[in-house]
């Protein structure tokens, strides 16, 4: 079966997902700062205001508690809000609305309220945005039950996961990486292209070690794998794509084969998603492991504002390479 | 107190007033009967969790909710269960929630201060974190606008909750978008142990409405007819697409913050069940005594029967704990 | 050296720490809801308003962003605010203020601002407080660099850690367990009794397995240890006391001896502090481990409001016992 | 526009006015020179990170900051560097921060929109998340009150940031506690791409002050003397223990939100460097031309020299990345 694709950027893939879902279902609408006439600070929503008008593409003022809390209220009353925070960090400005209202209100009300909302969260470093605009906070979403968490690493996944998120009856935190917005890739053109939640993608096959990487780090892991292949170290690179639900089966099956695992993410290493993944790998595959599960993540510091310095805080392809080389030698 | 008052025009014509007063009396006495029953029950049997009594605030809850239609949405506050009762939920269901019974509306997850829900009746919940009602309500009102529905959202809140930033964020956007919202403030003079008068730079919360260019009125919260009239005016304005309004009802917190609160911080009121400016007494002047007596009797019976039914419901067990996280 | 102690409750130990530090240093002050005349919703600050007056013991209105953000502003301008949120969950209402202002502003300003603030966070289940008032969110503090995180499990630690927190020039999230407030224990009476951050306490010695437990779970782990001792399974129970800084040395030394580890916390298991601790144990002691590191934590659900049901969500002493018995059999 | 205006009384006596105007002119032209220089630099060399130009808003920043004393605290906004410059920070230090140099005030961690700091001069920072200034400022003012100091806190914010809930939470508490705060709103008519007029239900943000029972005045933000007079009145009130006030300065955003913003959403202004109702021109009418010319020349020189010095400073390297997390 051949799938028709087009080569577009990650931001544009998100834009297509939004447009297609808004065309499909009149209950889908959007709000956020500058998403209307401007098309968003990162240009992701360009054209949507013109196509869908001001009732369904709403510019808000600077009110993150309303953007998210309003999404919760709207979701429980028959519409499907897809809201944008300009930076994922601002999720903490609306912490109560994300972690209490969206995450818990279905449960608290005995399943009688539905909360089909998507919160789009531009995540990660982008070149000088600073400590309060560059974080990777997906682990917080993982720790609070009731939220699904997606982290697309490719344009195709950006489209397919967002469409799945919008059709999901549960609240979804959608972490789009700001540093990937302009990265291009083949994206299926179909209106019904969905990437299911909870299915990891094996980005590369190998047997020397399993690297589990998310978001921006998927590309860096593949770069490292490329370099190591020259030394006959063949990495298996797995991108979980969603952290909730998390496809541990694929990861464990791989680790059982390779005997070694490295988890890499851009988020702070301490208490990041990698801690959970590492803990689960050794729980499930302890006797198959030839070495401890290792993790790479950001240093235990805020992100410096300077665009060059910020790269020193998060893992590089070279660091992944060095770590793997050491790990396979254990 | 502010010179603004609810438009008389929004009240009922004299012919209807009799039946309106009766309807309100029925609701106020129903709430009162449940409140007193709960008070007694808690005293005798103790209570798992927290219960925030609404004794004395019945006129606000009954008056405002009666200005709503069945399809209108309601985000209630934590003080009592009058809101949900008047909106149409069965008293045994509400008590079931309070006692953590599977026959409660949240299916056994409740216990203590709970989160009653009935989407059919528009009863949507209350923020355990004060102030989340404001943004939730504005979101529900945005849904209404997008779907072109003929509904209104009522958002209840206390004088304390009014301090939350969510009020400001929701109010600005609601005013700009002309969302169909009525904010009903139950100003009972206390934020838990802190007197409102110590914590507000102005005498009336209604004065804050001007910052958003929307109407704000002060009304006597012990007078159910006045509350209903003021709320109805606001509801009609909202339904007509003219945007949100704020109704501040001045009322009293008779009991502790929660049932059992020793209230050492307070000396304005004896720790009893007497309600100064009792909304029931005020309404009684507008209705025939015999009918009021009859309604009192029905309400007392209803409350007793509800308690019996609720206590007969099974408690939630391990099976309910993991239900309902995901759709 | 004998230390004079008195037998008092955990809440009272906190009260003493506050009073002593306020007497010692006039820059120390407090704010929060109902902490004044009422003495706090949990009675922790009783008497302090009378002793120190309304300028230093301030009742606020319902404004968590001010309580925490105001603490940040006050801390950078020469005073030492010790603020109370009524429930730890409300930290998410002030997420920006905790995770951005308190955590990052020193770093962002090149170390030129000091932020000696303490945020007191009554944590955990307490019997019917519900999903938005019962969470254990310390892992979030661990994941965001710049915050110290304390979790006292005994009255003595409650006093000693809080006094250290107040004297610490860094911002501290102080998670006091609501379910421990009335638990009594021997507490040193000295005004200078300090429990240092980053020093785990070995609560019980044993060689069958190492149980790392925090907060309310310390007592439950000891209960399980008691029961297991009857079967000649001797547990080592370690209470880290602070998660930032985290005393891994003590934990690793123990695991190297016992060969087995179980981490227990009340917080949701997924992406909790236990994931980090488990990941670090296997990183550092992989070749000493005879079995995978296991974790017990709350189920992946919000906390039900019902006081009986809430106990079904968090680990019990019996569950710890069962888990250990299985773990030592591996 | 509101009918409220700053009390004339708060202005300077005629004799002093000349020197005051000159002082203001000096500051406005210093900011202007740096703004234009940065504009040119960014055009020629590009820029790592984001830079939010303050061109055209110099009179607000200069006028308000000149109403402060050295020991007063300042939480500035993200638009430009005029605030910190006028408060006394050296221009090369500010540029050093912008370019991520170790000679910047944050020691090399900066780059793009940065967080200048100088505790000695009371320059404390800006919230990367808009609106955190409100709660930080109220906290600093509480410190002042506790320590019995004679300081005031100035909190700058845009018309957009005014929508944050932190404004409401801080304003209520500040009003009740009579904290020594002056809120200075630079209303430039835009929240990034959204016109203020689309996002505010009222014409003036100053009107929101009444909700907190505090003074709110509207002032011409292009007139540095007027801004200073209004701010000084507020500062004096704060210093006298009478509590906070709000000063709303109506100004203009000449350039894009950030330098490089294509501003497709906007057609009210040509994308140039021309400033309508130029604060420099307005001040020039109050000062001798020769003196103004001389100040312009000094400012231009200062800016050029600062750029040279800043570019000569080393950039921060790996060693600064992990510094400063902990005390
Ligand atoms: C965000 C938040 N802060 C604090 C609390 C704790 N709390 C519950 S009710 C209450 C007092 C509320 O006062 P008010 O809104 O006037 O309502 P009343 O209790 O008087 O009906 C407080 C402080 C909370 N639930 N949420
Ligand atoms: C909480 C928060 N939301 C959104 C942003 C992104 N943002 C930065 S500046 C800006 C516009 C601010 O408008 P205004 O306050 O009027 O200041 P101006 O840019 O006009 O000077 C926005 C939306 C932010 N930094 N913080
Ligand atoms: Mg109240
Ligand atoms: Mg603006």
mmCIF file of N, CA, C and O and ligand atoms in Angstrom, chain A residues 33-34 41 60-64 67 85-87 90 93 132-133, chain B residues 169, chain C residues 96, chain D residues 52-53 57 77-80 83 126-132 157-164 185-194 196 253 256-258, ligand 2:
data_model
loop_
_atom_site.group_PDB
_atom_site.id
_atom_site.type_symbol
_atom_site.label_atom_id
_atom_site.label_comp_id
_atom_site.label_asym_id
_atom_site.label_seq_id
_atom_site.Cartn_x
_atom_site.Cartn_y
_atom_site.Cartn_z
ATOM 1 N N UNK A 33 -2.692 33.160 22.426
ATOM 2 C CA UNK A 33 -2.209 34.503 22.140
ATOM 3 C C UNK A 33 -1.647 34.587 20.724
ATOM 4 O O UNK A 33 -0.807 33.771 20.340
ATOM 5 N N UNK A 34 -2.129 35.535 19.958
ATOM 6 C CA UNK A 34 -1.550 35.840 18.650
ATOM 7 C C UNK A 34 -1.719 34.719 17.627
ATOM 8 O O UNK A 34 -1.025 34.698 16.613
ATOM 9 N N UNK A 41 3.086 33.045 17.297
ATOM 10 C CA UNK A 41 4.461 33.564 17.393
ATOM 11 C C UNK A 41 5.451 32.690 16.635
ATOM 12 O O UNK A 41 6.498 33.166 16.211
ATOM 13 N N UNK A 60 -6.591 35.466 22.444
ATOM 14 C CA UNK A 60 -6.875 35.860 23.823
ATOM 15 C C UNK A 60 -5.897 36.959 24.226
ATOM 16 O O UNK A 60 -4.936 37.253 23.523
ATOM 17 N N UNK A 61 -6.142 37.508 25.396
ATOM 18 C CA UNK A 61 -5.143 38.411 25.958
ATOM 19 C C UNK A 61 -4.154 37.549 26.773
ATOM 20 O O UNK A 61 -4.052 36.343 26.546
ATOM 21 N N UNK A 62 -3.393 38.165 27.655
ATOM 22 C CA UNK A 62 -2.343 37.417 28.363
ATOM 23 C C UNK A 62 -2.964 36.752 29.591
ATOM 24 O O UNK A 62 -2.907 37.298 30.697
ATOM 25 N N UNK A 63 -3.563 35.610 29.383
ATOM 26 C CA UNK A 63 -4.348 35.008 30.464
ATOM 27 C C UNK A 63 -4.284 33.483 30.395
ATOM 28 O O UNK A 63 -5.277 32.818 30.111
ATOM 29 N N UNK A 64 -3.141 32.955 30.713
ATOM 30 C CA UNK A 64 -2.950 31.506 30.592
ATOM 31 C C UNK A 64 -3.919 30.700 31.451
ATOM 32 O O UNK A 64 -4.307 29.598 31.073
ATOM 33 N N UNK A 67 -6.825 30.468 29.273
ATOM 34 C CA UNK A 67 -6.601 29.661 28.060
ATOM 35 C C UNK A 67 -6.753 28.177 28.399
ATOM 36 O O UNK A 67 -7.430 27.437 27.695
ATOM 37 N N UNK A 85 -0.313 27.539 24.227
ATOM 38 C CA UNK A 85 0.445 28.439 25.101
ATOM 39 C C UNK A 85 1.681 28.802 24.297
ATOM 40 O O UNK A 85 2.221 27.980 23.562
ATOM 41 N N UNK A 86 2.147 30.022 24.428
ATOM 42 C CA UNK A 86 3.257 30.416 23.546
ATOM 43 C C UNK A 86 4.531 29.648 23.862
ATOM 44 O O UNK A 86 5.353 29.409 22.982
ATOM 45 N N UNK A 87 4.691 29.298 25.099
ATOM 46 C CA UNK A 87 5.851 28.508 25.506
ATOM 47 C C UNK A 87 5.362 27.459 26.511
ATOM 48 O O UNK A 87 4.539 27.780 27.376
ATOM 49 N N UNK A 90 4.808 28.095 30.170
ATOM 50 C CA UNK A 90 3.648 28.812 30.693
ATOM 51 C C UNK A 90 2.594 27.837 31.228
ATOM 52 O O UNK A 90 1.634 28.255 31.868
ATOM 53 N N UNK A 93 2.186 28.545 34.645
ATOM 54 C CA UNK A 93 1.319 29.682 34.973
ATOM 55 C C UNK A 93 -0.122 29.176 35.114
ATOM 56 O O UNK A 93 -0.913 29.726 35.864
ATOM 57 N N UNK A 132 12.978 30.881 31.438
ATOM 58 C CA UNK A 132 11.539 30.754 31.675
ATOM 59 C C UNK A 132 10.769 30.452 30.376
ATOM 60 O O UNK A 132 9.543 30.466 30.361
ATOM 61 N N UNK A 133 11.509 30.214 29.293
ATOM 62 C CA UNK A 133 10.873 29.963 27.986
ATOM 63 C C UNK A 133 11.496 28.786 27.241
ATOM 64 O O UNK A 133 11.315 28.670 26.028
ATOM 65 N N UNK B 169 -8.556 37.289 35.084
ATOM 66 C CA UNK B 169 -8.282 36.771 33.735
ATOM 67 C C UNK B 169 -9.585 36.400 33.018
ATOM 68 O O UNK B 169 -9.756 36.691 31.829
ATOM 69 N N UNK C 96 4.286 29.218 38.452
ATOM 70 C CA UNK C 96 5.257 30.154 37.887
ATOM 71 C C UNK C 96 6.146 30.724 38.975
ATOM 72 O O UNK C 96 7.360 30.857 38.806
ATOM 73 N N UNK D 52 13.455 43.256 22.148
ATOM 74 C CA UNK D 52 12.183 43.980 22.069
ATOM 75 C C UNK D 52 12.456 45.471 22.152
ATOM 76 O O UNK D 52 12.645 45.990 23.248
ATOM 77 N N UNK D 53 12.468 46.156 21.028
ATOM 78 C CA UNK D 53 12.876 47.564 21.049
ATOM 79 C C UNK D 53 11.877 48.461 21.778
ATOM 80 O O UNK D 53 10.675 48.212 21.753
ATOM 81 N N UNK D 57 9.083 54.803 23.348
ATOM 82 C CA UNK D 57 8.523 54.717 24.701
ATOM 83 C C UNK D 57 9.495 55.298 25.738
ATOM 84 O O UNK D 57 9.335 55.087 26.935
ATOM 85 N N UNK D 77 10.038 46.257 32.608
ATOM 86 C CA UNK D 77 9.379 45.395 31.630
ATOM 87 C C UNK D 77 10.378 45.010 30.538
ATOM 88 O O UNK D 77 11.555 45.377 30.595
ATOM 89 N N UNK D 78 9.913 44.264 29.568
ATOM 90 C CA UNK D 78 10.819 43.686 28.561
ATOM 91 C C UNK D 78 11.137 44.624 27.408
ATOM 92 O O UNK D 78 11.921 44.278 26.537
ATOM 93 N N UNK D 79 10.492 45.789 27.387
ATOM 94 C CA UNK D 79 10.630 46.618 26.187
ATOM 95 C C UNK D 79 11.756 47.652 26.326
ATOM 96 O O UNK D 79 11.558 48.755 26.820
ATOM 97 N N UNK D 80 12.925 47.260 25.872
ATOM 98 C CA UNK D 80 14.028 48.209 25.880
ATOM 99 C C UNK D 80 14.838 48.138 27.155
ATOM 100 O O UNK D 80 14.609 47.312 28.035
ATOM 101 N N UNK D 83 14.756 51.697 31.252
ATOM 102 C CA UNK D 83 14.501 51.646 32.698
ATOM 103 C C UNK D 83 15.816 51.543 33.487
ATOM 104 O O UNK D 83 16.086 52.308 34.408
ATOM 105 N N UNK D 126 12.931 41.427 35.697
ATOM 106 C CA UNK D 126 11.639 41.422 35.017
ATOM 107 C C UNK D 126 11.217 39.968 34.892
ATOM 108 O O UNK D 126 12.031 39.082 34.676
ATOM 109 N N UNK D 127 9.953 39.742 34.990
ATOM 110 C CA UNK D 127 9.448 38.387 34.819
ATOM 111 C C UNK D 127 9.469 37.993 33.359
ATOM 112 O O UNK D 127 8.911 38.691 32.513
ATOM 113 N N UNK D 128 10.146 36.895 33.037
ATOM 114 C CA UNK D 128 10.086 36.356 31.681
ATOM 115 C C UNK D 128 8.660 35.953 31.375
ATOM 116 O O UNK D 128 8.180 36.070 30.252
ATOM 117 N N UNK D 129 7.989 35.487 32.414
ATOM 118 C CA UNK D 129 6.554 35.296 32.313
ATOM 119 C C UNK D 129 5.910 36.612 32.716
ATOM 120 O O UNK D 129 6.059 37.075 33.842
ATOM 121 N N UNK D 130 5.207 37.199 31.777
ATOM 122 C CA UNK D 130 4.592 38.504 32.031
ATOM 123 C C UNK D 130 3.730 38.448 33.275
ATOM 124 O O UNK D 130 3.043 37.471 33.518
ATOM 125 N N UNK D 131 3.760 39.524 34.024
ATOM 126 C CA UNK D 131 2.860 39.625 35.167
ATOM 127 C C UNK D 131 3.467 39.183 36.481
ATOM 128 O O UNK D 131 2.921 39.464 37.530
ATOM 129 N N UNK D 132 4.604 38.478 36.417
ATOM 130 C CA UNK D 132 5.168 38.084 37.714
ATOM 131 C C UNK D 132 5.713 39.307 38.439
ATOM 132 O O UNK D 132 5.817 39.307 39.664
ATOM 133 N N UNK D 157 4.876 47.604 33.537
ATOM 134 C CA UNK D 157 4.183 46.525 32.811
ATOM 135 C C UNK D 157 3.485 47.103 31.596
ATOM 136 O O UNK D 157 3.186 48.290 31.535
ATOM 137 N N UNK D 158 3.236 46.226 30.634
ATOM 138 C CA UNK D 158 2.545 46.643 29.422
ATOM 139 C C UNK D 158 1.042 46.495 29.556
ATOM 140 O O UNK D 158 0.536 45.924 30.528
ATOM 141 N N UNK D 159 0.329 46.986 28.559
ATOM 142 C CA UNK D 159 -1.123 46.862 28.558
ATOM 143 C C UNK D 159 -1.541 45.390 28.479
ATOM 144 O O UNK D 159 -2.590 45.006 28.981
ATOM 145 N N UNK D 160 -0.690 44.572 27.876
ATOM 146 C CA UNK D 160 -0.996 43.143 27.810
ATOM 147 C C UNK D 160 -0.794 42.469 29.151
ATOM 148 O O UNK D 160 -1.672 41.746 29.639
ATOM 149 N N UNK D 161 0.336 42.719 29.763
ATOM 150 C CA UNK D 161 0.647 42.094 31.050
ATOM 151 C C UNK D 161 -0.408 42.437 32.105
ATOM 152 O O UNK D 161 -0.624 41.677 33.057
ATOM 153 N N UNK D 162 -1.063 43.569 31.918
ATOM 154 C CA UNK D 162 -2.095 43.995 32.875
ATOM 155 C C UNK D 162 -3.238 42.989 32.979
ATOM 156 O O UNK D 162 -4.005 43.019 33.937
ATOM 157 N N UNK D 163 -3.340 42.112 32.008
ATOM 158 C CA UNK D 163 -4.436 41.132 32.031
ATOM 159 C C UNK D 163 -4.146 39.937 32.934
ATOM 160 O O UNK D 163 -5.054 39.175 33.255
ATOM 161 N N UNK D 164 -2.913 39.789 33.344
ATOM 162 C CA UNK D 164 -2.566 38.615 34.156
ATOM 163 C C UNK D 164 -3.242 38.671 35.543
ATOM 164 O O UNK D 164 -3.337 39.748 36.151
ATOM 165 N N UNK D 185 2.094 51.599 33.977
ATOM 166 C CA UNK D 185 1.684 50.870 32.785
ATOM 167 C C UNK D 185 2.132 51.614 31.544
ATOM 168 O O UNK D 185 1.789 52.775 31.342
ATOM 169 N N UNK D 186 2.944 50.929 30.728
ATOM 170 C CA UNK D 186 3.284 51.487 29.410
ATOM 171 C C UNK D 186 2.242 50.966 28.437
ATOM 172 O O UNK D 186 2.385 49.879 27.886
ATOM 173 N N UNK D 187 1.189 51.719 28.250
ATOM 174 C CA UNK D 187 0.151 51.269 27.322
ATOM 175 C C UNK D 187 0.522 51.723 25.919
ATOM 176 O O UNK D 187 0.273 52.853 25.517
ATOM 177 N N UNK D 188 1.128 50.791 25.171
ATOM 178 C CA UNK D 188 1.551 51.121 23.803
ATOM 179 C C UNK D 188 0.549 50.620 22.775
ATOM 180 O O UNK D 188 0.838 50.595 21.577
ATOM 181 N N UNK D 189 -0.614 50.195 23.246
ATOM 182 C CA UNK D 189 -1.680 49.846 22.308
ATOM 183 C C UNK D 189 -1.602 48.449 21.730
ATOM 184 O O UNK D 189 -2.474 48.047 20.951
ATOM 185 N N UNK D 190 -0.585 47.695 22.075
ATOM 186 C CA UNK D 190 -0.442 46.350 21.515
ATOM 187 C C UNK D 190 -0.054 45.342 22.577
ATOM 188 O O UNK D 190 0.799 45.591 23.409
ATOM 189 N N UNK D 191 -0.732 44.182 22.508
ATOM 190 C CA UNK D 191 -0.235 42.972 23.177
ATOM 191 C C UNK D 191 0.341 42.148 22.033
ATOM 192 O O UNK D 191 -0.408 41.410 21.384
ATOM 193 N N UNK D 192 1.607 42.301 21.767
ATOM 194 C CA UNK D 192 2.209 41.597 20.645
ATOM 195 C C UNK D 192 1.409 41.902 19.371
ATOM 196 O O UNK D 192 1.474 43.022 18.886
ATOM 197 N N UNK D 193 0.601 40.969 18.850
ATOM 198 C CA UNK D 193 -0.144 41.264 17.618
ATOM 199 C C UNK D 193 -1.571 41.708 17.877
ATOM 200 O O UNK D 193 -2.298 42.018 16.938
ATOM 201 N N UNK D 194 -1.984 41.679 19.123
ATOM 202 C CA UNK D 194 -3.383 41.982 19.420
ATOM 203 C C UNK D 194 -3.515 43.435 19.855
ATOM 204 O O UNK D 194 -2.853 43.863 20.793
ATOM 205 N N UNK D 196 -4.660 46.516 21.818
ATOM 206 C CA UNK D 196 -5.231 46.713 23.157
ATOM 207 C C UNK D 196 -6.731 46.954 23.063
ATOM 208 O O UNK D 196 -7.516 46.422 23.851
ATOM 209 N N UNK D 253 3.943 51.802 20.272
ATOM 210 C CA UNK D 253 5.001 50.856 19.899
ATOM 211 C C UNK D 253 5.367 51.133 18.453
ATOM 212 O O UNK D 253 4.577 50.854 17.546
ATOM 213 N N UNK D 256 8.439 46.553 15.636
ATOM 214 C CA UNK D 256 7.785 45.260 15.855
ATOM 215 C C UNK D 256 7.846 44.871 17.310
ATOM 216 O O UNK D 256 8.533 45.501 18.113
ATOM 217 N N UNK D 257 7.155 43.776 17.615
ATOM 218 C CA UNK D 257 7.200 43.267 18.991
ATOM 219 C C UNK D 257 8.648 42.954 19.351
ATOM 220 O O UNK D 257 9.145 43.352 20.396
ATOM 221 N N UNK D 258 9.305 42.246 18.452
ATOM 222 C CA UNK D 258 10.746 42.038 18.591
ATOM 223 C C UNK D 258 11.378 42.597 17.333
ATOM 224 O O UNK D 258 10.691 42.781 16.305
HETATM 225 C C1 LIG E 2 2.716 34.756 30.950
HETATM 226 C C2 LIG E 2 3.214 35.149 29.599
HETATM 227 N N1 LIG E 2 2.414 34.998 28.530
HETATM 228 C C3 LIG E 2 2.854 35.331 27.296
HETATM 229 C C4 LIG E 2 4.120 35.802 27.097
HETATM 230 C C5 LIG E 2 4.635 36.121 25.696
HETATM 231 N N2 LIG E 2 4.678 37.555 25.453
HETATM 232 C C6 LIG E 2 5.821 38.269 25.677
HETATM 233 S S1 LIG E 2 5.616 39.903 25.419
HETATM 234 C C7 LIG E 2 3.986 39.688 24.985
HETATM 235 C C8 LIG E 2 3.132 40.875 24.652
HETATM 236 C C9 LIG E 2 3.056 41.756 25.833
HETATM 237 O O1 LIG E 2 2.281 42.892 25.627
HETATM 238 P P1 LIG E 2 2.460 44.111 26.616
HETATM 239 O O2 LIG E 2 2.422 43.629 28.025
HETATM 240 O O3 LIG E 2 1.469 45.130 26.230
HETATM 241 O O4 LIG E 2 3.935 44.638 26.382
HETATM 242 P P2 LIG E 2 4.559 45.244 25.044
HETATM 243 O O5 LIG E 2 5.200 44.082 24.328
HETATM 244 O O6 LIG E 2 3.478 45.873 24.268
HETATM 245 O O7 LIG E 2 5.579 46.209 25.501
HETATM 246 C C10 LIG E 2 3.636 38.341 25.049
HETATM 247 C C11 LIG E 2 2.291 37.799 24.739
HETATM 248 C C12 LIG E 2 4.946 35.925 28.235
HETATM 249 N N3 LIG E 2 6.215 36.342 28.148
HETATM 250 N N4 LIG E 2 4.472 35.603 29.464
#
